[in-house]
Amino acid sequence: MTYDLVVIGSGPAGMSAAINAASYGARVAIVDENPVTGGKLLGQMHEDPDFEWWIGENIAREMTSEVKKLDIDTFLEKEVWGIFPQWNVMLHSGEQLQASNVLIATGAAEKAMPLPGWTKPGVMAIGAAQTLTNYHRVKPGHNVAIIGVDPLSLSVAHELKMADVNVAGIFLPPSNALTSDKSSPMQIIDDLSGMAHLAPNRLMKIAGKMAKNPVMKKAAAKFYPSFGMKVWGIPLFLRKTVLAIEGKEQAETVKTAKIVQNGQLQQENAKSINVDCVCISGGLYPLAELASSAGCAFAYIKELGGHIPLHSPEMETTQEGIFVAGNITGIESAKVAMAQGKLAGTAISDRLGLLNNPQKAVTRARKEVEDASEQALIQFQPNIGYGREKAEQIWREKADL
Amino acid sequence: MRINEHPVLGRQKKNIVNITCNGVDYEAYEGESIAAALLANDIRTLGYSEKGKEPRGIYCGIGHCYECRVMVNGERNVRACMTRVKDGMRVESQSGELL
């Protein structure tokens, strides 16, 4: 089967690119390993500043009907195991999709944050709990502890609460080699600054302000009450950590300990809290194996969430005809992913000679990405703007060589 | 464990299908994953690990960790988080035996 564009991943970035290119007249296929299109949009929701709810599932439904209207070939429950020059996209079920252009929009995955007991039934990644609650409408538990303090875990805590699930608390992970930057109160207050302008309540606003002032930050980490403060009625513990998850057949309790001022643990007063579900939030990283196996050049950029494929301002990687969009380029919101998808779709349509005024269309699409990023309510990664600049700089240096 | 009324997302209309898990009958909603259907019926332990025979359930929910492997209609190592239920589906736990 031959196409002008094969899109891998039917989340916000992939669908937006497919719709854009197909509406210009490109012959497009889209592949996803899930049984339905939408990707992580399906479980996402947030309240806009005007108190309107943004519901990802509705956006996904609208985009899916566009995909159908435009006769985009959709391959669901198919995994891509390789991309070979120039370019053949191989599906696990044996099909080969040939295209001059490929868009890799595989999104992100969660970083593992191991701690004793994390393999027990009832313990799950925060993203799994989000999909279960908002998409499948099944409670991940009646009584949930969340480990990891970041914009995603705070959002899901709120979503659990709305679904009538009791959230026993949001805790810091225990300090170890894999969690070092997620287990210090100072660092966490820093990271929360990305939520400052979202300000769903006073605490977030305060945390955001604290993060901007080094003296206040130090004081806040020191004087934050060990009994926590309540966000949406959920105790947020910035000075309490979960040492272990305990239980016989499944998670039954979390063993918590206080973090005293010098960062040491007060082990002797460890307290057990009853739960039937524990959600672990270790942050997201770009899911980029396919780009790597296709030979795209990479850079490690902490602010973007990990290793990202280098790409031009039009989203093309170092491999001609292979484009990227969405969280594979750095962890940002779905709205940014959609704008990036549109940009990639426009650039690919230009490559195919389908645009009347390519320069204008590409410039406008680029502006939309910048606007979406600036207007984002939640920054999933602190200093995302700096990370983007760094990636662009590496690209320019490479292009100069 | 079902969320029947959601303050923002409202109510979901779904068709019921019947599945069995380890020989017991359960109701599930058409289109949902095996993991979601079993959790809705309060089943968290999906199988046991090869090493140590420890209980395992859904972890990542996106098909990466392979902790939720179950046997479906006699086929081993099917991911419960990525596979939709179908009417009459037979789900069985794997008990960590190596075949």
Coordinates of C-alpha atoms in Angstrom, one line a residue:
Chain A
M1 CA 0.0 0.0 0.0
T2 CA 1.4 3.4 -1.0
Y3 CA 0.6 6.7 0.6
D4 CA 1.9 10.3 0.6
L5 CA 2.0 10.2 4.4
V6 CA 1.9 7.5 7.0
V7 CA 1.2 8.8 10.5
I8 CA 2.2 6.7 13.5
G9 CA 0.1 7.4 16.5
S10 CA -3.5 8.7 16.5
G11 CA -3.3 11.0 19.5
P12 CA -3.8 14.8 19.2
A13 CA -0.6 15.4 17.2
G14 CA -1.0 12.5 14.8
M15 CA -4.7 13.0 14.0
S16 CA -4.2 16.8 13.6
A17 CA -1.4 16.2 11.1
A18 CA -3.3 13.5 9.2
I19 CA -6.4 15.7 9.0
N20 CA -4.4 18.7 7.8
A21 CA -2.4 16.9 5.1
A22 CA -5.5 15.0 3.9
S23 CA -7.5 18.2 3.7
Y24 CA -4.8 19.6 1.3
G25 CA -5.3 16.4 -0.8
A26 CA -2.6 14.1 0.5
R27 CA -3.2 10.3 0.6
V28 CA -2.8 9.5 4.3
A29 CA -2.8 6.5 6.5
I30 CA -2.8 6.5 10.3
V31 CA -1.6 3.6 12.5
D32 CA -2.3 3.1 16.2
E33 CA -1.7 0.1 18.5
N34 CA -4.9 0.9 20.5
P35 CA -8.4 -0.2 19.5
V36 CA -9.7 3.4 19.2
T37 CA -8.2 6.6 18.0
G38 CA -7.5 9.5 20.4
G39 CA -4.5 8.4 22.3
K40 CA -4.1 10.1 25.7
L41 CA -6.8 12.7 24.7
L42 CA -9.3 10.1 25.8
G43 CA -8.6 10.5 29.5
Q44 CA -7.8 14.2 29.6
M45 CA -10.0 17.0 31.0
H46 CA -9.4 20.4 32.5
E47 CA -11.2 23.5 33.4
D48 CA -10.3 26.6 31.4
P49 CA -9.9 30.0 33.1
D50 CA -13.5 30.9 31.9
F51 CA -14.7 27.8 33.9
E52 CA -15.5 25.9 30.7
W53 CA -14.5 22.2 30.8
W54 CA -12.1 21.1 28.0
I55 CA -12.9 17.4 27.5
G56 CA -10.3 15.5 25.6
E57 CA -12.7 12.7 24.7
N58 CA -15.0 15.1 22.8
I59 CA -12.0 16.6 20.9
A60 CA -10.9 13.0 20.0
R61 CA -14.4 12.2 18.8
E62 CA -14.6 15.3 16.5
M63 CA -11.1 14.6 15.1
T64 CA -12.0 10.9 14.5
S65 CA -15.1 11.9 12.5
E66 CA -12.9 14.3 10.4
V67 CA -10.5 11.4 9.8
K68 CA -13.3 9.3 8.5
K69 CA -14.8 12.1 6.4
L70 CA -11.4 12.6 4.7
D71 CA -11.1 8.9 3.9
I72 CA -7.9 8.5 5.9
D73 CA -7.0 4.8 6.1
T74 CA -6.9 3.9 9.8
F75 CA -5.0 0.8 11.0
L76 CA -6.0 0.1 14.6
E77 CA -4.6 -2.5 17.0
K78 CA -1.5 -2.5 14.8
E79 CA 2.0 -2.1 16.1
V80 CA 4.8 -0.6 14.0
W81 CA 8.0 -2.6 14.5
G82 CA 10.3 -0.8 12.1
I83 CA 10.7 2.0 9.5
F84 CA 13.0 1.2 6.7
P85 CA 14.3 3.4 3.9
Q86 CA 12.8 5.1 2.0
W87 CA 10.2 4.7 3.7
N88 CA 8.5 1.4 4.5
V89 CA 6.5 1.3 7.7
M90 CA 6.2 -2.3 8.9
L91 CA 3.2 -3.5 10.9
H92 CA 3.3 -6.4 13.3
S93 CA 0.4 -8.1 11.4
G94 CA 2.5 -8.2 8.2
E95 CA 1.3 -5.2 6.2
Q96 CA 3.9 -2.8 4.7
L97 CA 2.9 0.8 4.2
Q98 CA 5.0 2.7 1.8
A99 CA 5.3 6.5 1.9
S100 CA 7.6 9.3 1.0
N101 CA 6.7 11.0 4.3
V102 CA 6.3 9.5 7.8
L103 CA 5.2 11.3 10.9
I104 CA 6.2 9.8 14.2
A105 CA 3.7 11.0 16.8
T106 CA 4.1 8.3 19.4
G107 CA 3.7 10.6 22.4
A108 CA 5.2 9.9 25.8
A109 CA 5.4 7.2 28.4
E110 CA 5.8 7.4 32.2
K111 CA 9.2 7.2 33.9
A112 CA 9.5 4.2 36.2
M113 CA 9.8 5.2 39.9
P114 CA 10.5 1.9 41.7
L115 CA 9.9 1.6 45.4
P116 CA 9.3 -1.4 47.7
G117 CA 6.0 -3.0 47.0
W118 CA 5.3 -1.3 43.6
T119 CA 4.6 -4.6 41.8
K120 CA 1.6 -5.4 44.0
P121 CA -1.9 -5.4 42.4
G122 CA -3.6 -2.1 43.2
V123 CA -0.4 -0.1 42.4
M124 CA -0.4 1.6 39.0
A125 CA 1.0 4.4 37.0
I126 CA -0.9 7.7 37.4
G127 CA -1.7 7.7 33.6
A128 CA -3.4 4.3 34.0
A129 CA -5.5 5.6 36.8
Q130 CA -6.5 8.6 34.7
T131 CA -7.6 6.5 31.7
L132 CA -9.5 4.1 34.0
T133 CA -11.3 7.0 35.7
N134 CA -12.1 9.4 32.9
Y135 CA -12.4 7.1 29.9
H136 CA -13.4 3.7 31.2
R137 CA -15.2 5.3 34.1
V138 CA -14.0 2.6 36.5
K139 CA -12.6 3.7 39.9
P140 CA -8.9 2.6 40.3
G141 CA -9.7 2.2 44.0
H142 CA -11.9 3.5 46.8
N143 CA -9.0 4.9 48.8
V144 CA -6.0 6.1 46.8
A145 CA -2.5 7.3 47.8
I146 CA -0.6 9.2 45.1
I147 CA 3.2 9.2 45.1
G148 CA 4.9 12.0 43.2
V149 CA 4.1 15.7 43.2
D150 CA 3.8 17.2 39.7
P151 CA 1.2 18.9 37.5
L152 CA -0.1 15.5 36.2
S153 CA -0.4 13.9 39.6
L154 CA -2.2 17.0 41.0
S155 CA -4.6 17.0 38.0
V156 CA -5.4 13.3 38.4
A157 CA -5.9 13.7 42.1
H158 CA -8.6 16.3 41.3
E159 CA -10.1 14.1 38.7
L160 CA -10.3 11.1 41.2
K161 CA -12.0 13.4 43.7
M162 CA -14.6 14.4 41.1
A163 CA -15.3 10.7 40.4
D164 CA -16.0 10.3 44.2
V165 CA -12.8 8.5 44.9
N166 CA -11.1 9.3 48.3
V167 CA -7.6 10.5 47.9
A168 CA -5.7 9.7 51.1
G169 CA -2.9 12.0 50.2
I170 CA -0.3 13.1 47.7
F171 CA 3.2 12.1 48.9
L172 CA 6.8 12.5 47.9
P173 CA 8.6 9.4 46.6
P174 CA 11.4 7.9 48.8
S175 CA 14.8 9.2 47.9
N176 CA 16.9 6.9 45.8
A177 CA 19.1 7.0 42.7
L178 CA 16.0 7.0 40.4
T179 CA 14.0 9.5 42.3
S180 CA 16.5 12.0 43.5
D181 CA 15.0 15.1 41.8
K182 CA 11.5 14.1 42.7
S183 CA 12.0 13.6 46.4
S184 CA 13.3 16.9 47.6
P185 CA 10.8 19.5 48.9
M186 CA 12.9 22.3 47.4
Q187 CA 12.9 20.8 43.9
I188 CA 9.2 20.0 44.1
I189 CA 8.3 23.6 44.9
D190 CA 10.5 24.6 42.0
D191 CA 8.6 22.2 39.6
L192 CA 5.2 23.4 40.8
S193 CA 6.0 26.9 39.5
G194 CA 4.8 25.6 36.1
M195 CA 1.3 25.5 37.6
A196 CA 1.4 29.0 39.1
H197 CA -0.5 30.8 36.3
L198 CA -3.1 28.0 36.3
A199 CA -3.8 28.8 39.9
P200 CA -6.9 26.6 40.5
N201 CA -6.6 27.5 44.1
R202 CA -4.5 29.6 46.5
L203 CA -2.0 27.0 47.3
M204 CA -0.8 26.6 43.7
K205 CA -0.5 30.4 43.5
I206 CA 1.6 30.5 46.6
A207 CA 3.8 27.6 45.5
G208 CA 4.4 29.4 42.2
K209 CA 5.4 32.6 43.9
M210 CA 7.6 30.7 46.4
A211 CA 9.4 29.1 43.5
K212 CA 10.4 32.4 42.0
N213 CA 12.1 33.7 45.2
P214 CA 15.1 31.6 46.5
V215 CA 14.8 32.9 50.1
M216 CA 11.1 32.1 50.2
K217 CA 11.6 28.8 48.5
K218 CA 14.1 27.7 51.2
A219 CA 11.7 28.9 54.0
A220 CA 8.8 27.1 52.3
A221 CA 10.6 23.8 52.1
K222 CA 11.6 24.2 55.8
F223 CA 8.3 25.3 57.2
Y224 CA 5.8 23.4 55.1
P225 CA 3.6 21.6 57.7
S226 CA 4.4 17.9 58.0
F227 CA 0.6 17.3 58.3
G228 CA 0.2 18.7 54.8
M229 CA -2.0 21.3 53.3
K230 CA -5.3 20.6 51.5
V231 CA -5.7 21.1 47.8
W232 CA -9.3 20.4 46.6
G233 CA -9.7 18.8 50.0
I234 CA -6.8 16.4 49.3
P235 CA -3.9 16.5 51.7
L236 CA -0.7 17.5 49.8
F237 CA 2.3 16.3 51.8
L238 CA 5.6 18.0 50.7
R239 CA 7.4 16.8 53.8
K240 CA 6.2 13.2 53.9
T241 CA 7.4 10.3 51.9
V242 CA 6.2 6.8 51.2
L243 CA 8.8 4.3 52.2
A244 CA 7.0 1.1 51.0
I245 CA 3.7 -0.2 49.8
E246 CA 2.6 -3.2 51.9
G247 CA -0.1 -5.9 51.6
K248 CA -0.4 -9.6 51.2
E249 CA -2.2 -10.2 47.9
Q250 CA -2.5 -6.6 46.9
A251 CA -1.7 -3.0 48.2
E252 CA -3.3 -2.5 51.6
T253 CA -1.2 0.2 53.3
V254 CA 1.4 2.8 52.5
K255 CA 4.2 3.2 55.1
T256 CA 4.9 7.0 55.4
A257 CA 7.7 8.9 57.1
K258 CA 8.4 12.5 57.9
I259 CA 11.2 14.3 56.1
V260 CA 13.0 16.5 58.8
Q261 CA 14.7 19.7 58.0
N262 CA 18.0 18.5 56.7
G263 CA 16.3 16.1 54.3
Q264 CA 16.7 13.1 56.6
L265 CA 13.9 10.7 57.4
Q266 CA 12.3 10.3 60.7
Q267 CA 12.1 6.5 60.3
E268 CA 11.1 5.7 63.9
N269 CA 7.7 7.4 63.6
A270 CA 6.8 5.7 60.3
K271 CA 3.0 5.6 60.0
S272 CA 0.8 3.2 58.0
I273 CA -2.2 4.5 56.0
N274 CA -4.9 2.2 54.7
V275 CA -5.4 2.2 50.9
D276 CA -6.6 -0.1 48.2
C277 CA -4.8 1.7 45.3
V278 CA -1.5 3.5 44.9
C279 CA -0.7 5.7 41.9
I280 CA 2.9 6.4 41.1
S281 CA 3.8 9.5 39.1
G282 CA 7.4 9.7 38.0
G283 CA 6.9 12.1 35.1
L284 CA 6.8 11.6 31.4
Y285 CA 9.5 11.0 28.8
P286 CA 9.2 11.3 25.0
L287 CA 8.5 7.9 23.4
A288 CA 11.1 7.9 20.6
E289 CA 12.4 4.4 19.9
L290 CA 11.0 4.3 16.3
A291 CA 12.8 7.6 15.4
S292 CA 16.0 6.2 16.9
S293 CA 15.7 2.9 14.9
A294 CA 15.0 4.9 11.8
G295 CA 18.4 6.6 12.3
C296 CA 17.3 10.1 13.4
A297 CA 19.8 12.1 15.3
F298 CA 19.0 12.8 19.0
A299 CA 19.8 15.1 21.8
Y300 CA 19.2 14.7 25.6
I301 CA 17.4 17.8 26.8
K302 CA 16.3 17.5 30.4
E303 CA 13.7 20.4 30.1
L304 CA 11.9 18.5 27.3
G305 CA 11.7 15.3 29.4
G306 CA 14.6 13.2 27.9
H307 CA 16.1 12.2 24.6
I308 CA 14.3 13.9 21.6
P309 CA 14.8 13.5 17.9
L310 CA 16.4 16.7 16.5
H311 CA 14.0 18.5 14.1
S312 CA 13.8 21.5 11.8
P313 CA 11.4 24.4 12.5
E314 CA 9.1 22.5 10.1
M315 CA 9.3 19.4 12.3
E316 CA 11.5 17.3 10.0
T317 CA 14.1 15.1 11.6
T318 CA 17.7 14.5 10.3
Q319 CA 16.2 11.7 8.1
E320 CA 14.6 13.2 5.0
G321 CA 10.9 12.6 5.0
I322 CA 10.6 11.6 8.6
F323 CA 8.8 14.2 10.7
V324 CA 7.9 14.3 14.4
A325 CA 5.1 16.1 16.4
G326 CA 3.6 16.0 19.9
N327 CA 5.2 14.7 23.0
I328 CA 8.0 12.9 21.2
T329 CA 9.5 16.4 20.7
G330 CA 9.1 17.3 24.4
I331 CA 6.4 17.1 27.1
E332 CA 3.7 19.7 26.6
S333 CA 0.0 19.8 26.6
A334 CA -2.4 18.3 24.0
K335 CA -3.1 21.7 22.5
V336 CA 0.6 22.2 21.7
A337 CA 0.6 18.7 20.2
M338 CA -2.3 19.5 18.0
A339 CA -0.6 22.7 16.7
Q340 CA 2.6 20.8 16.1
G341 CA 0.7 18.2 14.2
K342 CA -0.9 20.9 12.0
L343 CA 2.5 22.4 11.4
A344 CA 4.0 19.0 10.3
G345 CA 0.9 18.3 8.2
T346 CA 1.3 21.7 6.5
A347 CA 5.1 21.2 5.9
I348 CA 4.5 17.8 4.4
S349 CA 1.7 19.1 2.2
D350 CA 4.2 21.7 1.0
R351 CA 6.8 19.0 0.3
L352 CA 4.1 17.2 -1.8
G353 CA 3.4 20.4 -3.8
L354 CA -0.1 20.7 -2.5
L355 CA 0.0 24.3 -1.2
N356 CA -0.7 27.5 -3.2
N357 CA 1.0 29.8 -0.8
P358 CA 3.3 27.5 1.2
Q359 CA 5.4 30.2 3.0
K360 CA 2.3 31.8 4.4
A361 CA 0.7 28.5 5.5
V362 CA 3.9 27.3 7.2
T363 CA 4.6 30.6 8.9
R364 CA 1.0 30.7 10.3
A365 CA 1.2 27.1 11.5
R366 CA 4.5 27.9 13.3
K367 CA 2.9 30.9 15.0
E368 CA 0.1 28.7 16.2
V369 CA 2.5 26.3 17.9
E370 CA 4.2 29.3 19.7
D371 CA 0.8 30.7 20.7
A372 CA -0.4 27.3 22.0
S373 CA 2.8 26.9 24.1
E374 CA 2.6 30.4 25.5
Q375 CA -1.1 30.1 26.4
A376 CA -0.8 26.6 28.0
L377 CA -2.4 26.4 31.4
I378 CA -0.1 23.7 32.7
Q379 CA 3.6 23.3 32.1
F380 CA 4.4 19.6 32.5
Q381 CA 8.1 20.3 32.4
P382 CA 9.6 23.3 34.2
N383 CA 11.5 25.6 31.8
I384 CA 10.0 24.1 28.6
G385 CA 10.8 27.3 26.7
Y386 CA 14.4 27.0 27.5
G387 CA 14.4 23.4 26.4
R388 CA 12.9 24.3 23.1
E389 CA 15.5 27.0 22.5
K390 CA 18.3 24.6 23.4
A391 CA 16.9 22.0 20.9
E392 CA 16.6 24.7 18.1
Q393 CA 20.2 25.8 18.8
I394 CA 21.5 22.3 18.5
W395 CA 19.6 21.9 15.2
R396 CA 21.1 25.2 13.8
E397 CA 24.6 24.2 14.8
K398 CA 24.1 20.9 13.1
A399 CA 22.8 22.6 9.9
D400 CA 25.8 24.9 9.9
L401 CA 28.3 22.0 9.8
Chain B
M1 CA -16.3 0.2 41.1
R2 CA -18.2 1.9 38.2
I3 CA -18.6 5.6 38.0
N4 CA -22.2 5.8 36.8
E5 CA -22.7 9.6 37.3
H6 CA -19.9 11.9 36.6
P7 CA -20.3 15.6 37.5
V8 CA -18.5 16.8 34.3
L9 CA -18.5 13.9 31.9
G10 CA -22.1 12.8 32.6
R11 CA -23.5 9.3 32.1
Q12 CA -22.2 6.7 29.7
K13 CA -24.4 4.5 27.7
K14 CA -22.8 1.1 27.1
N15 CA -24.0 -2.3 26.0
I16 CA -23.4 -5.1 28.3
V17 CA -21.4 -8.2 27.3
N18 CA -20.7 -11.4 29.3
I19 CA -17.3 -12.7 30.0
T20 CA -15.8 -15.3 32.3
C21 CA -12.7 -15.0 34.4
N22 CA -11.3 -18.2 35.9
G23 CA -14.6 -19.8 35.3
V24 CA -16.8 -17.2 37.0
D25 CA -19.3 -15.1 35.0
Y26 CA -19.0 -11.3 34.9
E27 CA -20.7 -8.4 33.2
A28 CA -18.6 -6.1 31.1
Y29 CA -19.2 -3.1 28.9
E30 CA -18.7 -3.4 25.2
G31 CA -15.5 -1.7 24.0
E32 CA -13.7 -1.6 27.4
S33 CA -10.4 -3.3 28.1
I34 CA -10.2 -6.6 29.9
A35 CA -8.4 -4.9 32.7
A36 CA -11.1 -2.2 33.1
A37 CA -13.9 -4.8 33.0
L38 CA -12.2 -6.9 35.7
L39 CA -11.4 -3.9 37.9
A40 CA -15.0 -2.8 37.6
N41 CA -15.8 -6.2 39.1
D42 CA -13.3 -5.7 41.9
I43 CA -10.7 -8.0 40.5
R44 CA -7.2 -6.6 40.8
T45 CA -5.0 -9.7 40.6
L46 CA -4.7 -10.7 37.0
G47 CA -1.9 -13.3 37.3
Y48 CA 1.3 -14.3 39.0
S49 CA 4.9 -13.7 38.1
E50 CA 7.1 -16.4 36.7
K51 CA 9.8 -15.7 39.3
G52 CA 8.6 -15.9 42.9
K53 CA 4.9 -16.4 41.8
E54 CA 4.0 -13.0 43.1
P55 CA 0.6 -11.4 42.3
R56 CA 0.4 -8.9 39.5
G57 CA -2.2 -6.5 38.2
I58 CA -2.5 -3.6 35.7
Y59 CA 0.4 -1.2 36.0
C60 CA 1.2 1.1 33.1
G61 CA -2.1 0.8 31.2
I62 CA -0.4 1.5 27.8
G63 CA 0.8 -1.9 26.8
H64 CA 4.5 -1.4 27.8
C65 CA 5.1 -3.2 31.1
Y66 CA 3.4 -6.6 30.3
E67 CA 2.4 -7.0 34.0
C68 CA -1.3 -7.6 33.0
R69 CA -0.7 -10.6 30.8
V70 CA -3.7 -13.1 30.9
M71 CA -4.9 -16.1 28.9
V72 CA -7.7 -15.2 26.5
N73 CA -9.7 -18.1 24.9
G74 CA -6.7 -20.3 25.5
E75 CA -4.2 -17.9 24.0
R76 CA -1.4 -17.0 26.5
N77 CA 0.2 -13.6 27.2
V78 CA -2.5 -11.3 26.0
R79 CA -2.3 -7.8 27.5
A80 CA -5.4 -7.1 29.5
C81 CA -4.9 -3.3 29.3
M82 CA -4.8 -3.3 25.4
T83 CA -7.4 -5.9 24.6
R84 CA -11.1 -5.2 24.4
V85 CA -13.6 -7.6 25.9
K86 CA -15.9 -9.5 23.6
D87 CA -19.1 -11.3 24.4
G88 CA -18.4 -14.9 25.5
M89 CA -14.6 -14.2 26.1
R90 CA -12.9 -16.6 28.4
V91 CA -10.2 -14.9 30.6
E92 CA -7.9 -17.0 32.8
S93 CA -5.0 -16.0 35.1
Q94 CA -1.6 -17.2 34.3
S95 CA -0.1 -18.7 37.4
G96 CA 3.6 -18.1 36.5
E97 CA 4.2 -21.5 34.9
L98 CA 6.7 -21.4 32.0
L99 CA 5.4 -23.0 28.9

